Each structure stands twice: as C-alpha cells, then as structure tokens.
CSV table of C-alpha atoms in Angstrom, one decimal:
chain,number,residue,atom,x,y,z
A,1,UNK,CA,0.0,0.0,0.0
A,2,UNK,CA,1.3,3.4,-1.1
A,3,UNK,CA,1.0,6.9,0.9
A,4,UNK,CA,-2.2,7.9,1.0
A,5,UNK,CA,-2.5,11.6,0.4
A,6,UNK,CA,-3.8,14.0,3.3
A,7,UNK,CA,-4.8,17.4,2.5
A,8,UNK,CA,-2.8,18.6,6.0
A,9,UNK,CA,0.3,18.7,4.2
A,10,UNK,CA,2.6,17.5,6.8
A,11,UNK,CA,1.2,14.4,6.8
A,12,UNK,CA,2.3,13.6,3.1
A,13,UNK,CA,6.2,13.7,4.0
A,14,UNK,CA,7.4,10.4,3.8
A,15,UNK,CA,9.5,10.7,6.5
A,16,UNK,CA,6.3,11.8,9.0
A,17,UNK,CA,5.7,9.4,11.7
A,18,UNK,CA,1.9,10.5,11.3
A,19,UNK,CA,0.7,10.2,7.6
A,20,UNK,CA,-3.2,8.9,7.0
A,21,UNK,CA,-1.6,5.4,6.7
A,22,UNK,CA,-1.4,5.8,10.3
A,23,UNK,CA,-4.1,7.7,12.6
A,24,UNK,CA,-2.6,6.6,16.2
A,25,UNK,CA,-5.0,7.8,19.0
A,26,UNK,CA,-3.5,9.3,21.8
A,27,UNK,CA,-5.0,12.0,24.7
A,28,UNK,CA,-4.4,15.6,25.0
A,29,UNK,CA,-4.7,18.7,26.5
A,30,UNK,CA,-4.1,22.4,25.6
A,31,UNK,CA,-4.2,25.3,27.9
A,32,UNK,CA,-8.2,25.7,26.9
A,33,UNK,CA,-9.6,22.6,26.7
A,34,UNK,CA,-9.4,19.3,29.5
A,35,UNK,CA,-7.9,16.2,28.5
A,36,UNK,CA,-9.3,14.4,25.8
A,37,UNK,CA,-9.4,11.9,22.9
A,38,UNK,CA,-7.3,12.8,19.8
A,39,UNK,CA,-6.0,11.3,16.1
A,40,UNK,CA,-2.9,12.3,14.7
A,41,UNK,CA,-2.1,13.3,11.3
A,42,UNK,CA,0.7,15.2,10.1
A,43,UNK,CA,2.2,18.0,12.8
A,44,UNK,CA,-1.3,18.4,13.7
A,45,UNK,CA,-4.0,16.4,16.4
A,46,UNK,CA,-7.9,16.1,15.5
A,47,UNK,CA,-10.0,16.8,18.5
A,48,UNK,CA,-12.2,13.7,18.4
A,49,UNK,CA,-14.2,15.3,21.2
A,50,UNK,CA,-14.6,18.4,18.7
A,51,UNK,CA,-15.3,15.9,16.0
A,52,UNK,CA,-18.0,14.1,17.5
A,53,UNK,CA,-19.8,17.2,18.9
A,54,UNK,CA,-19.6,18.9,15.3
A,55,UNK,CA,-21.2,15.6,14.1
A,56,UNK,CA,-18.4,14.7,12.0
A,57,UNK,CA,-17.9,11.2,13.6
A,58,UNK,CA,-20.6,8.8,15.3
A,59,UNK,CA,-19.7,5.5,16.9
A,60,UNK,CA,-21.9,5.2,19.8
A,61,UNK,CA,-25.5,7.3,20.8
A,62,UNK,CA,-23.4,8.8,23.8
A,63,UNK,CA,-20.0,10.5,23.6
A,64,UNK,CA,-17.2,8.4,23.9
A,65,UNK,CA,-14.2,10.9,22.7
A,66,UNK,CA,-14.4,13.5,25.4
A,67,UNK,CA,-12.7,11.2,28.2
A,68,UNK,CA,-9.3,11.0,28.8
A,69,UNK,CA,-9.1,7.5,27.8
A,70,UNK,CA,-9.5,5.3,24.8
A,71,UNK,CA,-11.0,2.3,27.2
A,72,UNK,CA,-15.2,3.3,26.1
A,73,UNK,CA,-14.1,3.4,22.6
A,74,UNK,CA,-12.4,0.2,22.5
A,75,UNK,CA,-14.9,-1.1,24.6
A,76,UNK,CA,-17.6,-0.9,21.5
A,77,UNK,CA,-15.9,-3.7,19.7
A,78,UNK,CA,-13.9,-4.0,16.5
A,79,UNK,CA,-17.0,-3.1,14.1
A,80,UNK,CA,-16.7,0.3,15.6
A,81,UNK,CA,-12.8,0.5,15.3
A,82,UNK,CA,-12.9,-0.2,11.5
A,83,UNK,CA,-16.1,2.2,10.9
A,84,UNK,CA,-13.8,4.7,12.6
A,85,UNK,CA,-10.6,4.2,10.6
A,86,UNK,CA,-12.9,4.1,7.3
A,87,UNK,CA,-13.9,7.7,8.6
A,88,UNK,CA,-11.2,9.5,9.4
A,89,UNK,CA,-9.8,8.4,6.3
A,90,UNK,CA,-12.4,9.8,4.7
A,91,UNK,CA,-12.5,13.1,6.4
A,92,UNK,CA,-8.4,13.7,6.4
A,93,UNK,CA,-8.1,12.6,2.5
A,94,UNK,CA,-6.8,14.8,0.0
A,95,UNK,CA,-10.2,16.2,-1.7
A,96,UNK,CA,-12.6,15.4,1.3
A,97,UNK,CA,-15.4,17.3,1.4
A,98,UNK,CA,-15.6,17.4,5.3
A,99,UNK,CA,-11.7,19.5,5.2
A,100,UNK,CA,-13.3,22.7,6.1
A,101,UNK,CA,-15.4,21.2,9.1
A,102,UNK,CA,-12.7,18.8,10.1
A,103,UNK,CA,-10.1,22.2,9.8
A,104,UNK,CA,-11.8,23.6,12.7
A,105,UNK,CA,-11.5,20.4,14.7
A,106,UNK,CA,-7.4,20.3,14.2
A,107,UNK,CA,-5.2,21.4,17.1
A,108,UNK,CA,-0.8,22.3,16.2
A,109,UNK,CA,0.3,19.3,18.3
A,110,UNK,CA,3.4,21.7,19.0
A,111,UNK,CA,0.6,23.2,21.2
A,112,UNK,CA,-0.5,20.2,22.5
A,113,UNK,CA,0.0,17.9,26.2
A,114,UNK,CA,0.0,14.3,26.0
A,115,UNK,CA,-1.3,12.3,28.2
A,116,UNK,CA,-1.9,8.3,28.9
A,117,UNK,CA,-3.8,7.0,25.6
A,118,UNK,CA,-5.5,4.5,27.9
A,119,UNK,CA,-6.7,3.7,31.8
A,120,UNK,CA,-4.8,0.6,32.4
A,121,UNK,CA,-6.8,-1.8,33.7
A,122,UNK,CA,-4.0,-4.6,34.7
A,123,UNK,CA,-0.3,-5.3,33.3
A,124,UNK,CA,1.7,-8.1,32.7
A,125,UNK,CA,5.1,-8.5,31.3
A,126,UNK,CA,6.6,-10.8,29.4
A,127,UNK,CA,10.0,-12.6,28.8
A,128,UNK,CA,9.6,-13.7,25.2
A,129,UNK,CA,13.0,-12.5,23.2
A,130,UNK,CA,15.2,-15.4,22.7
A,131,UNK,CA,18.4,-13.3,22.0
A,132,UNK,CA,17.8,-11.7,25.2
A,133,UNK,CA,16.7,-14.3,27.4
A,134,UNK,CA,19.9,-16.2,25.6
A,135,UNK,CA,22.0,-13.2,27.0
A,136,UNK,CA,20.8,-13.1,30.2
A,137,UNK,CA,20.6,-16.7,30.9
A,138,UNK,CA,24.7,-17.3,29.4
A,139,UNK,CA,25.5,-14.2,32.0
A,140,UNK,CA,24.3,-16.3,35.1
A,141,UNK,CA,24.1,-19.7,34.7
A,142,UNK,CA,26.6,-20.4,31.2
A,143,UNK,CA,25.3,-21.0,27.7
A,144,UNK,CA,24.8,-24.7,27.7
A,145,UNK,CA,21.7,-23.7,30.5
A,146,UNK,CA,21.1,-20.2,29.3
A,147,UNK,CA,16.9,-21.0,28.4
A,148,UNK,CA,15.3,-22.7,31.1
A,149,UNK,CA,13.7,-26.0,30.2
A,150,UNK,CA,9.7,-24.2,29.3
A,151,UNK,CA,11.2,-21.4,27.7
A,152,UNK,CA,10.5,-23.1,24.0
A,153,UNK,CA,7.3,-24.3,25.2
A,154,UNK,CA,5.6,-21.1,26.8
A,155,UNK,CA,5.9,-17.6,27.2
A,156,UNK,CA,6.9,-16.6,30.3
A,157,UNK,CA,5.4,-13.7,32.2
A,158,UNK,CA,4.9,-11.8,35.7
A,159,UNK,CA,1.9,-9.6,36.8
A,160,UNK,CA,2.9,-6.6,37.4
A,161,UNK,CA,1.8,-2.9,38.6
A,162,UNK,CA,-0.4,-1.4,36.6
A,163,UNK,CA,-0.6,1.8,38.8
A,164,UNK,CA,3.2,3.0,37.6
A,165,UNK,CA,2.6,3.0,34.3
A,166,UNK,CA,3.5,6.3,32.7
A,167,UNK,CA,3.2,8.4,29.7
A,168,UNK,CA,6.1,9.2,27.7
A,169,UNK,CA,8.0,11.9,29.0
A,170,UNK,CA,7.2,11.5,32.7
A,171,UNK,CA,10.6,11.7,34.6
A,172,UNK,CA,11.8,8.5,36.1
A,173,UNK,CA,12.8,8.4,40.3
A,174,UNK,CA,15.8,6.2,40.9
A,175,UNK,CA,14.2,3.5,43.4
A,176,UNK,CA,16.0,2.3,46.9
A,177,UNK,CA,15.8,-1.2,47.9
A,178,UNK,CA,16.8,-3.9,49.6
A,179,UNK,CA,20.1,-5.4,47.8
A,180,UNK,CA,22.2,-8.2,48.3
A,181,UNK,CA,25.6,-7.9,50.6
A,182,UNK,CA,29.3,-8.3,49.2
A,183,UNK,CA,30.7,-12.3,49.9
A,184,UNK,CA,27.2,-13.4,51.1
A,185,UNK,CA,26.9,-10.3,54.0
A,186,UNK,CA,23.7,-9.4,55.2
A,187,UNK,CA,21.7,-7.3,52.8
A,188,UNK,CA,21.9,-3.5,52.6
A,189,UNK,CA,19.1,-1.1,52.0
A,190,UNK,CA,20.5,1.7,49.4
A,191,UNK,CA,19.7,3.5,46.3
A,192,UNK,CA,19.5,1.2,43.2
A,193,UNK,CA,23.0,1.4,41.5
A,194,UNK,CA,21.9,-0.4,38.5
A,195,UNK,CA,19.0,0.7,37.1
A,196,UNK,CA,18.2,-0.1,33.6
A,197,UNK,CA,15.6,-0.5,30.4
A,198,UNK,CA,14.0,-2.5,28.7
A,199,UNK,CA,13.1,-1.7,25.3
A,200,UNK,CA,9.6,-3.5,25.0
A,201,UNK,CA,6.7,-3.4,22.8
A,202,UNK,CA,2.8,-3.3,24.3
A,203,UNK,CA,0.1,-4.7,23.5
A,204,UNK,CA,-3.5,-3.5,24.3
A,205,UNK,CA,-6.4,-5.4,25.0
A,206,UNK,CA,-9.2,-3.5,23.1
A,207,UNK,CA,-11.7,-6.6,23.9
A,208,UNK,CA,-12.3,-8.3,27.2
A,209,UNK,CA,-13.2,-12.3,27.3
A,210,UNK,CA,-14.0,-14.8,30.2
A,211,UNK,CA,-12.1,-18.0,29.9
A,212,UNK,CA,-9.1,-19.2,27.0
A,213,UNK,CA,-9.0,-17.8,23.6
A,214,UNK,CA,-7.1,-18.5,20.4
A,215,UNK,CA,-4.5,-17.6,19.3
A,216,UNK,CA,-7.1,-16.0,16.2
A,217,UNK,CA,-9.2,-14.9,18.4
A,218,UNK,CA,-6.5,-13.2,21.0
A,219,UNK,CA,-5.1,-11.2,18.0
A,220,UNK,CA,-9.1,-10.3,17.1
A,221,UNK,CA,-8.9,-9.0,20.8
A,222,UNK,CA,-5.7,-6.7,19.9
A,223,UNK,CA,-6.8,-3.2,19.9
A,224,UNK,CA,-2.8,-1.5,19.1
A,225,UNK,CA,0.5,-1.1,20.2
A,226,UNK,CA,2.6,1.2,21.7
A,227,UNK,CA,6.6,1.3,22.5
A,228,UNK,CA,7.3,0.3,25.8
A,229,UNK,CA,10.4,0.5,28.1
A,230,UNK,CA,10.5,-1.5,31.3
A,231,UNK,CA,12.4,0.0,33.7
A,232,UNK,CA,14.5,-2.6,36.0
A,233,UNK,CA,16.4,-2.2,39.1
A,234,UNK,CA,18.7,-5.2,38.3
A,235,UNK,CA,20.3,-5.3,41.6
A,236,UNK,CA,17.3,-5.5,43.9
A,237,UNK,CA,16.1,-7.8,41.4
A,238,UNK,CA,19.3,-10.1,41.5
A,239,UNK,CA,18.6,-10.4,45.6
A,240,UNK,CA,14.8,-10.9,45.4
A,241,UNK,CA,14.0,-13.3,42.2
A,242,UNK,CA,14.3,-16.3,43.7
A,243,UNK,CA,12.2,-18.1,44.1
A,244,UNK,CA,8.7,-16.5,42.7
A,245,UNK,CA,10.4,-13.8,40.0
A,246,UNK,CA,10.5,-9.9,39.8
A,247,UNK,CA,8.7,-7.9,42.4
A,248,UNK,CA,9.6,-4.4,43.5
A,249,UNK,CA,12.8,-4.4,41.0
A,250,UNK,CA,9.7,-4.0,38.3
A,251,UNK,CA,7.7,-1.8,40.3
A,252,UNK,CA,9.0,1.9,39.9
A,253,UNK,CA,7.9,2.5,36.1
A,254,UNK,CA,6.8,1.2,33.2
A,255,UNK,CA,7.0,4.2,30.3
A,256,UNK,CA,4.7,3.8,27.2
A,257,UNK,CA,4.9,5.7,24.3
A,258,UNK,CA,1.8,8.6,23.8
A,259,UNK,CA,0.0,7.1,20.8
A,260,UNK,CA,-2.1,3.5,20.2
A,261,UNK,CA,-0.6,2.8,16.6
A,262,UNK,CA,-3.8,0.9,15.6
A,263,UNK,CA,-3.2,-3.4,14.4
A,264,UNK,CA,-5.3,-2.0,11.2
A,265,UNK,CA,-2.3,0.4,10.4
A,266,UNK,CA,0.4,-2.3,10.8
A,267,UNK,CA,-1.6,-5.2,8.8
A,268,UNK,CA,0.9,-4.2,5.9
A,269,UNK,CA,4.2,-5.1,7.9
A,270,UNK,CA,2.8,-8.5,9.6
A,271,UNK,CA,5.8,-11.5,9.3
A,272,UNK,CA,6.3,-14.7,10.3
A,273,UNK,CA,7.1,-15.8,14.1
A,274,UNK,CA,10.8,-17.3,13.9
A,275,UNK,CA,11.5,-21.2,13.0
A,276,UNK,CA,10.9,-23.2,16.5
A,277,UNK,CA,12.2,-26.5,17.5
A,278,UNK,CA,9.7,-27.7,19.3
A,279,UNK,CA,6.1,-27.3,17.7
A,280,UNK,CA,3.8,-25.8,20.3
A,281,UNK,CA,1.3,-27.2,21.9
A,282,UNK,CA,-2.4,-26.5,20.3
A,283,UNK,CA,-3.6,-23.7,22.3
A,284,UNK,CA,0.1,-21.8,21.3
A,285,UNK,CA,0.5,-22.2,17.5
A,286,UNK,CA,0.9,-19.5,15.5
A,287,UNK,CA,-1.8,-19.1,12.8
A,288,UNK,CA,-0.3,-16.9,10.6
A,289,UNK,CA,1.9,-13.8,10.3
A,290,UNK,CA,1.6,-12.8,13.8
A,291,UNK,CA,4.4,-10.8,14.2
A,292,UNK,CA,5.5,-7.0,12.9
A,293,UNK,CA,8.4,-5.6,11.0
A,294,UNK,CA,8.9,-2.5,13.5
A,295,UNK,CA,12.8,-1.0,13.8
A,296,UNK,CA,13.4,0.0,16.8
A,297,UNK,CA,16.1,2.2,18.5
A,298,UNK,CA,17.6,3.4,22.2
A,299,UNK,CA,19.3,6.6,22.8
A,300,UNK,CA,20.9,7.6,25.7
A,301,UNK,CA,21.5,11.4,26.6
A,302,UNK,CA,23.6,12.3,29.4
A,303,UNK,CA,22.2,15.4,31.0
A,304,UNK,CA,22.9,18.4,28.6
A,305,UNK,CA,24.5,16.5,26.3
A,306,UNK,CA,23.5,15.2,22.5
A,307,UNK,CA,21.7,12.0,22.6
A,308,UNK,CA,24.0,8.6,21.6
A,309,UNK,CA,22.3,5.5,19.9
A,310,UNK,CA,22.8,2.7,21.5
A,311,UNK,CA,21.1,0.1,20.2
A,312,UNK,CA,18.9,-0.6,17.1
A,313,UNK,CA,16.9,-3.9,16.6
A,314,UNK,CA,13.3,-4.9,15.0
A,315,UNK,CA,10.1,-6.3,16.6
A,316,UNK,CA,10.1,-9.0,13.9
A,317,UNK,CA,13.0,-10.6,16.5
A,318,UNK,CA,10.5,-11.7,19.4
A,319,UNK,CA,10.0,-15.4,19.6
A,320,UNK,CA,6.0,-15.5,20.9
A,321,UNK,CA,3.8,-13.0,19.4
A,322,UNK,CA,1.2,-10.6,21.8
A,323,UNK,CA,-1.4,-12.9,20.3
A,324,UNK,CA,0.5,-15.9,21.6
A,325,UNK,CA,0.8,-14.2,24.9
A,326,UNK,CA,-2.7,-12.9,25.3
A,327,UNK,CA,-4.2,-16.3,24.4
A,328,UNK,CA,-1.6,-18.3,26.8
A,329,UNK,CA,-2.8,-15.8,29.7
A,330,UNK,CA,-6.1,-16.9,29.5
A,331,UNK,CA,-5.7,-20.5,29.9
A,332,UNK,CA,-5.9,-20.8,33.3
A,333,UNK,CA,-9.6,-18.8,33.0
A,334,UNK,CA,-8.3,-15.4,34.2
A,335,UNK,CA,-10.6,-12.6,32.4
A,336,UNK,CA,-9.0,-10.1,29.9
A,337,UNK,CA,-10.3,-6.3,30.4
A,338,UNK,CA,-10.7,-4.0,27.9
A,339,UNK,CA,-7.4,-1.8,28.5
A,340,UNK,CA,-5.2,-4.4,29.8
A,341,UNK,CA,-1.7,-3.8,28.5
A,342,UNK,CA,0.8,-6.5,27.9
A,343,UNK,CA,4.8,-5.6,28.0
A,344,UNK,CA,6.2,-8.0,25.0
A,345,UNK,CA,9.6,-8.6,26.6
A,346,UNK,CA,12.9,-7.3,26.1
A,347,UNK,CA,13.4,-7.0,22.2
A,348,UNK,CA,16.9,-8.0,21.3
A,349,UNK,CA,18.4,-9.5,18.3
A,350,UNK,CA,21.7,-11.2,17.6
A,351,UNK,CA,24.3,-8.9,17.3
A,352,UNK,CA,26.0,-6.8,20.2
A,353,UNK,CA,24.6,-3.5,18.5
A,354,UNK,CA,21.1,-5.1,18.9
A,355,UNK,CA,20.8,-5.5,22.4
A,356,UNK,CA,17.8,-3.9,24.3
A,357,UNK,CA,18.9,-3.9,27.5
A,358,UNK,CA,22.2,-2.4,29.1
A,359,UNK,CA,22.6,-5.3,31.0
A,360,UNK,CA,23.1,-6.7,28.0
A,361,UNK,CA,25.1,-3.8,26.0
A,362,UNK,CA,27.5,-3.6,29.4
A,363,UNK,CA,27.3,-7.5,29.8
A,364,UNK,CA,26.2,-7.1,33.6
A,365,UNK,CA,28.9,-4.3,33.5
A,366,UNK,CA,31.7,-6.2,32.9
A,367,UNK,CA,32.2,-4.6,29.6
A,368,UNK,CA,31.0,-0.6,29.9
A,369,UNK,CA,30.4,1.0,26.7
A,370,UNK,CA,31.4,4.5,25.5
A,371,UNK,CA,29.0,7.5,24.3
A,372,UNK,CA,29.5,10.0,21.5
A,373,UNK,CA,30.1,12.5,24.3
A,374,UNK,CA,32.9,10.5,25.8
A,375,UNK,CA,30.9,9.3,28.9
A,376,UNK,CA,31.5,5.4,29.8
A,377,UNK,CA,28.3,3.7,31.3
A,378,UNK,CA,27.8,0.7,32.3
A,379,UNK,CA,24.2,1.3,33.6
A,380,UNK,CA,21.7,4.3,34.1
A,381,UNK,CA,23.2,7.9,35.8
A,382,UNK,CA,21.1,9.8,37.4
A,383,UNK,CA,20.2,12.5,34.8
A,384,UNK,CA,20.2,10.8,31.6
A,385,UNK,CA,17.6,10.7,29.6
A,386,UNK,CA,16.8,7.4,28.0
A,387,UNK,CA,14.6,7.5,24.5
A,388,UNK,CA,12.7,4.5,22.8
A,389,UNK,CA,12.3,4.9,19.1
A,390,UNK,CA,10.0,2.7,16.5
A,391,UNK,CA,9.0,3.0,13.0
A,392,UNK,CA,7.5,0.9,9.9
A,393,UNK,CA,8.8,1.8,6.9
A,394,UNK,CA,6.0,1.4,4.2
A,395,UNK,CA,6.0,2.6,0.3
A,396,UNK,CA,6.8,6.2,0.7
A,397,UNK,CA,5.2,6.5,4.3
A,398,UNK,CA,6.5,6.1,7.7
A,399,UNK,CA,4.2,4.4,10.8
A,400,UNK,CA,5.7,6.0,14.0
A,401,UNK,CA,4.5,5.4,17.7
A,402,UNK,CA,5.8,8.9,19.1
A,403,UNK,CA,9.0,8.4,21.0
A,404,UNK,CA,8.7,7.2,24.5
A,405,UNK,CA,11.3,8.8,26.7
A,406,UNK,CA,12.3,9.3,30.7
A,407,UNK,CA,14.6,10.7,32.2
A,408,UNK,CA,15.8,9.1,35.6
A,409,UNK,CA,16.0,11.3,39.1
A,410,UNK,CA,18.1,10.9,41.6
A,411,UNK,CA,16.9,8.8,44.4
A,412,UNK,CA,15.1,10.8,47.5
A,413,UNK,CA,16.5,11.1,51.0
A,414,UNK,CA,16.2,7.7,52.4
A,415,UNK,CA,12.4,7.3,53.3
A,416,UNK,CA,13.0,5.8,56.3
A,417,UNK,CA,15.9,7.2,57.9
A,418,UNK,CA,14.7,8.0,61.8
C-alpha cells in the first residue's frame, strides 16, 4: 500500500511518523480545553471530542471521545474501530469534502500535552526475546543452561503494577531497595545502582473475554500497540527473584509511548514468528503472520548533552507474538479487560549493537560502553535521559509510535531514615 495523500500537508512527508496510513489515538490537552481523545495526522492532532460534537464522527448514541481514555471506545468492539478508521480516512483525504469542518477540529500538536492513551486496567510483562533471554541466561548460569527447560514451550510472564505505568516523558525516580551484601553479607538497604531498560513493545487489550482464547481470536482482541520501556532495578532484582520472579525491581515505572498505533495500520508489515524447535502445543500455535516488521532504536542522553544511539533492533526478533501471549494468559480462566496492556519482553536480536537492555550492551557491567560525548556507562546515571524509538517503513510512508522517553532522578533522602 502506497502513501495515501492528506490534504494537511505535513502528513504527506514520507518521512512523518503521522501520515493517514497511520491515525494513532492518543489524549491531549491544551491550555483551553481538559484532556481528551485525539488522532494524529501530520504535525497536527484532531480533537475527536470536537469531532463528534460537530457531528463529523458517530460510533456510539453517547459521547465516547471527550474522556481522557480510549478504554469506552475500544470497549464498543472491533465493528466500531474499522467504521472509525474508514472515517477518518475519509474526512483527512486529499479532496474530502468534510476538510473545512474537520479544519476547525485540528489542534498544532506543537501546542499540545499528551497524556496516557488508555486507563490501564492490569499489566503483565513478558519474557519472550530469545536473543535476550539467551543473553541473560549465558550471564548467570553459562550458555549450555542459558533457556530454562519451558522457555521453547511457553511464554513466560509476571503480573505486574499497573498503577506506575506512565506516559512518555514522565521523569523516572531512581528507586531504593533492599540489595544483596558483598561475599554473602547481610543485605543492605540503598539506592539502586543499576537501574536499567528494557526496550519493550505493548500490547493492548481493546476486547475483554472470560475464559481461554485462540491464538485468532486473541489477536481479534488486539486493539494496538505502543513502545514500551521496562524499567528494571537489576540489583534489587538479582537479591529478590528467587524463588517466585520480579517484584519491586519491576515496580518503579513502566513508560509507554503517547499514541495507540492501531493493528489495522500495521496489517501491511505483519511477518512470520521465527522457526521453533519444538512445535507448540495447540492452544500456542501461530496461525499466521503474527508478528511485525517494526525497527526500533535506544538513545541515551547524558544530562545536557547530545543523545547517543545505543542500540537498534526490530520487533520481527520476538519469539511469541502478543497474540500468543494474550491467548496463553487466559488459559488458566483469568478474564481479559478491555485496557489491559501487555509488555512483550525485552526486544533483542543477535548482534552486540542489537541489544535492548544495558545489561546486555554492558554484559552485567563487565564490559562498559562508551558514548559519543565520551561518557563510559555501564548502567543508568542519574540525569540521563533514556529515548525509545520505533518506526515501519511502508512505500513512501512512515508508521511512528511517538517516542517514549524518561529521564531518571536521583533517588530521595532515604524514606526511612529516623
């Protein structure tokens, strides 16, 4: 599919994150108006709440677009999220008859807040990147035991907090915890010293269900995506996995990026899951292209300083796709809600330059890497400011996500001291 032509002229660049091939939905704000439901095209943001009250869109007989949350409009079901996307096509086309009406709708998102795109309902993250699971797993227990023995066989996830999940730009407080003493001491309580990312896709749950799913009908239940970077305190995680997984070094942050790139604007760059080596059981195989050709980048920007690349790698990489995940999360019977968000996993590929982790890139800091400013890092300094980028590259279009950055705080004054 080419570029489809927009008559907001920004949106035709090919090199726009936002062209009408795209249409993310995101929440704003501007100094006049309270937070609500927008679409963007080009350099600019429709005001769906604006839209709807001007009668250019109808998807339900209430309002759905003046709340600062996408959750009621996912809620109406996937008719209603293709009527939409036929519509705003048809407004924001080159030749529409609706451009004047739909011009007085359209907000400079230079003008613009952001806010969360969705209420999250519940989170879980997964661990479903072989290359970085690989990595991980060769760092601690050597590479002949790197996967553990249902790694092949299921994706493996946690449950975690779905009340410190944050919009992009939202700075970042470096946690304290509980961490494990040199030579087997007793443990100390201190600032983490090696906080980290993980450079993640999410997955949103734009249809809730009441027992297991397919694998079809899990990625039916798909609403869009987002970036996502999983912030992890790897040193209060090292003392506390054992033996039930992550807890509190998962629990300070989880950044998303500010716009829901729709599954109907990525159908174009599905692709296969890789070759496996066991074949899945029923309930997991894939059924079709379930995966996306998405690049995706890390920067790293000391405070004040120029931004570095650190690591570039593609979606396409991941081993189980969302759809795989959602529909292995419901075996047991556990309900999906409409907003739920699921954290793909750390997204690396096979090369050094590909990592998404600085665990990884530093090789649990035995092997610190060097910045285009000069600065060595092994892990996260308080100050920098840590950006997650993603693109699909289509026929003379782009389909961007926004970028989803933080920027990491020193810790407080120790909350306990007496």
């Amino acid at each position: 599919m080419p570029l489809m032509k927009s008559w907001v002229a920004s949106a035709n660049d090919a090199n726009h994150p936002f062209p009408l091939n795209n249409l993310p939905y995101g929440v704003f704000s501007t100094p006049s108006t309270e937070e609500r439901c927008g679409v963007a095209i080009g350099d600019m943001i429709l005001d769906m709440a604006a839209a709807e009250e001007a009668g250019l869109v109808k998807v339900s007989d209430i309002p759905v677009f003046d709340a600062p949350y996408w959750n009621d409009f996912m809620d109406l079901g996937s008719d209603a999220w293709a009527e939409l996307r036929t519509r705003l096509i048809e407004i924001l086309s080159e030749g529409s008859a609706d451009q004047t009406a739909a011009e007085a709708c359209l907000v400079p998102m230079a003008d613009a807040e952001l806010h969360m795109p969705i209420a999250v309902s519940e989170y879980t993250d997964f661990y479903a990147g072989r290359h970085h699971a690989f990595n991980v797993g060769t760092m601690f227990r050597g590479p002949e035991n790197a996967l553990p023995p249902n790694w092949l066989h299921i994706p493996i996830g946690y449950n975690g907090r779905a009340s410190s999940v944050y919009v992009s730009g939202t700075d970042i407080r470096r946690p304290w915890g509980q961490l494990k003493g040199p030579n087997d001491a007793l443990p100390r309580w201190a600032p983490c010293a090696r906080f980290d990312i993980e450079l993640e896709m999410g997955a949103i749950v734009g249809t809730s269900s009441d027992g297991p799913i397919t694998v079809r009908e899990a990625d039916d239940n798909i609403f869009g995506y987002v970036l996502l970077n999983d912030w992890s305190a790897r040193d209060i995680q090292a003392w506390e996995y054992q033996p039930l997984g992550p807890f509190q070094a998962k629990a300070t942050a989880t950044s998303i990026s500010p716009w829901i790139v729709t599954k109907a604007a990525l159908e174009p760059f599905r692709c296969d899951t890789p070759e496996r080596e066991f074949e899945l059981l029923d309930h997991l195989k894939d059924c079709g292209p379930m995966l996306y050709d998405i690049d995706l980048e890390v920067t790293m920007a000391p405070a004040g300083k120029e931004a570095s690349t650190i690591a570039r790698t593609n979606y396409k990489e991941m081993y189980y796709s969302a759809a795989q995940q959602l529909a292995h999360h419901t075996t047991a019977g556990s309900p999906m809600n409409v907003g739920d968000l699921l954290g793909s996993g750390t997204i690396s590929g096979p090369n050094k330059e590909n990592r998404g982790s600085l665990l990884e890139i530093s090789w649990g800091a035995k092997e610190p890497f060097t910045l285009e400013t000069g600065e060595e890092r092994s892990f996260i300094e308080d100050g920098d400011t840590l950006t997650l980028k993603g693109a699909a590259k289509g026929d003379g279009y782009t389909i961007g996500f926004g970028d989803c950055v933080g920027t990491v705080l020193p810790a407080l004054d120790d909350p306990f001291a007496r």
